[in-house]
Amino acid sequence: ANDLDMYLMDSTGRVLGRSNGGVSGQSELISARLQEGTYVVEIRSFRKAETGAFVFNSGQYRLSVTVQ
């Protein structure tokens, strides 16, 4: 299973929040109060291949964003 991590960044790429606590399919959550603007959410997959190499950006996920 993949260990997905989630990052919230502003339009310049500065990381505003991260969630990397879930493992093997568990949910990730970032909760933040943000000013109006443009933001980027990046989902990364992190796992070690049998060769010992790290494998990134593979796996399936569903992203939900709630605006209040």
C-alpha positions as a LaTeX table, in Angstrom:
\begin{tabular}{lrrr}
\hline
Residue & $x$ (\AA) & $y$ (\AA) & $z$ (\AA) \\
\hline
Ala1 & 0.00 & 0.00 & 0.00 \\
Asn2 & 1.06 & 3.58 & $-0.58$ \\
Asp3 & 1.70 & 6.12 & 2.15 \\
Leu4 & 0.19 & 9.33 & 0.78 \\
Asp5 & 1.28 & 12.69 & 2.19 \\
Met6 & $-0.48$ & 16.01 & 1.56 \\
Tyr7 & 0.97 & 19.53 & 1.34 \\
Leu8 & $-0.81$ & 22.90 & 1.20 \\
Met9 & 1.18 & 25.70 & $-0.42$ \\
Asp10 & 0.61 & 29.32 & $-1.34$ \\
Ser11 & 1.05 & 30.57 & $-4.90$ \\
Thr12 & 4.81 & 31.02 & $-4.37$ \\
Gly13 & 5.29 & 27.39 & $-3.29$ \\
Arg14 & 5.74 & 28.14 & 0.42 \\
Val15 & 4.38 & 25.23 & 2.49 \\
Leu16 & 1.54 & 26.40 & 4.75 \\
Gly17 & 0.52 & 23.01 & 6.06 \\
Arg18 & 1.30 & 19.34 & 5.74 \\
Ser19 & $-0.16$ & 16.04 & 6.73 \\
Asn20 & 2.01 & 12.95 & 6.74 \\
Gly21 & 0.61 & 11.01 & 9.68 \\
Gly22 & $-1.57$ & 8.49 & 7.87 \\
Val23 & $-0.02$ & 5.26 & 6.60 \\
Ser24 & $-1.17$ & 2.61 & 4.14 \\
Gly25 & $-4.45$ & 4.14 & 3.07 \\
Gln26 & $-5.30$ & 6.12 & 6.21 \\
Ser27 & $-6.73$ & 9.63 & 5.77 \\
Glu28 & $-4.66$ & 12.79 & 5.73 \\
Leu29 & $-6.12$ & 16.13 & 6.88 \\
Ile30 & $-5.03$ & 19.77 & 6.74 \\
Ser31 & $-7.26$ & 22.34 & 8.39 \\
Ala32 & $-6.35$ & 26.01 & 7.88 \\
Arg33 & $-7.90$ & 29.46 & 7.84 \\
Leu34 & $-6.77$ & 31.08 & 4.62 \\
Gln35 & $-7.21$ & 34.49 & 3.09 \\
Glu36 & $-8.77$ & 34.72 & $-0.35$ \\
Gly37 & $-6.21$ & 33.73 & $-2.97$ \\
Thr38 & $-4.67$ & 30.92 & $-4.97$ \\
Tyr39 & $-3.36$ & 27.81 & $-3.25$ \\
Val40 & $-1.86$ & 24.49 & $-4.32$ \\
Val41 & $-2.55$ & 21.10 & $-2.78$ \\
Glu42 & 0.08 & 18.49 & $-3.59$ \\
Ile43 & $-0.38$ & 14.80 & $-2.89$ \\
Arg44 & 2.76 & 12.67 & $-2.75$ \\
Ser45 & 3.08 & 8.95 & $-2.47$ \\
Phe46 & 5.99 & 7.66 & $-0.43$ \\
Arg47 & 7.12 & 4.07 & $-0.37$ \\
Lys48 & 10.27 & 2.02 & $-0.66$ \\
Ala49 & 10.58 & $-0.34$ & $-3.60$ \\
Glu50 & 12.03 & $-3.83$ & $-3.17$ \\
Thr51 & 15.33 & $-2.44$ & $-4.49$ \\
Gly52 & 15.41 & 0.03 & $-1.58$ \\
Ala53 & 14.79 & 3.01 & $-3.87$ \\
Phe54 & 12.11 & 5.53 & $-2.91$ \\
Val55 & 9.09 & 5.75 & $-5.24$ \\
Phe56 & 7.12 & 8.99 & $-5.41$ \\
Asn57 & 3.84 & 10.13 & $-7.02$ \\
Ser58 & 2.13 & 6.80 & $-7.54$ \\
Gly59 & $-1.15$ & 5.57 & $-6.11$ \\
Gln60 & $-4.80$ & 6.51 & $-6.10$ \\
Tyr61 & $-6.55$ & 9.02 & $-3.85$ \\
Arg62 & $-9.69$ & 11.13 & $-3.52$ \\
Leu63 & $-9.33$ & 14.81 & $-2.61$ \\
Ser64 & $-12.12$ & 16.76 & $-0.88$ \\
Val65 & $-11.93$ & 20.50 & $-0.19$ \\
Thr66 & $-14.46$ & 22.25 & 2.04 \\
Val67 & $-14.88$ & 26.04 & 1.98 \\
Gln68 & $-16.73$ & 27.71 & 4.84 \\
\hline
\end{tabular}
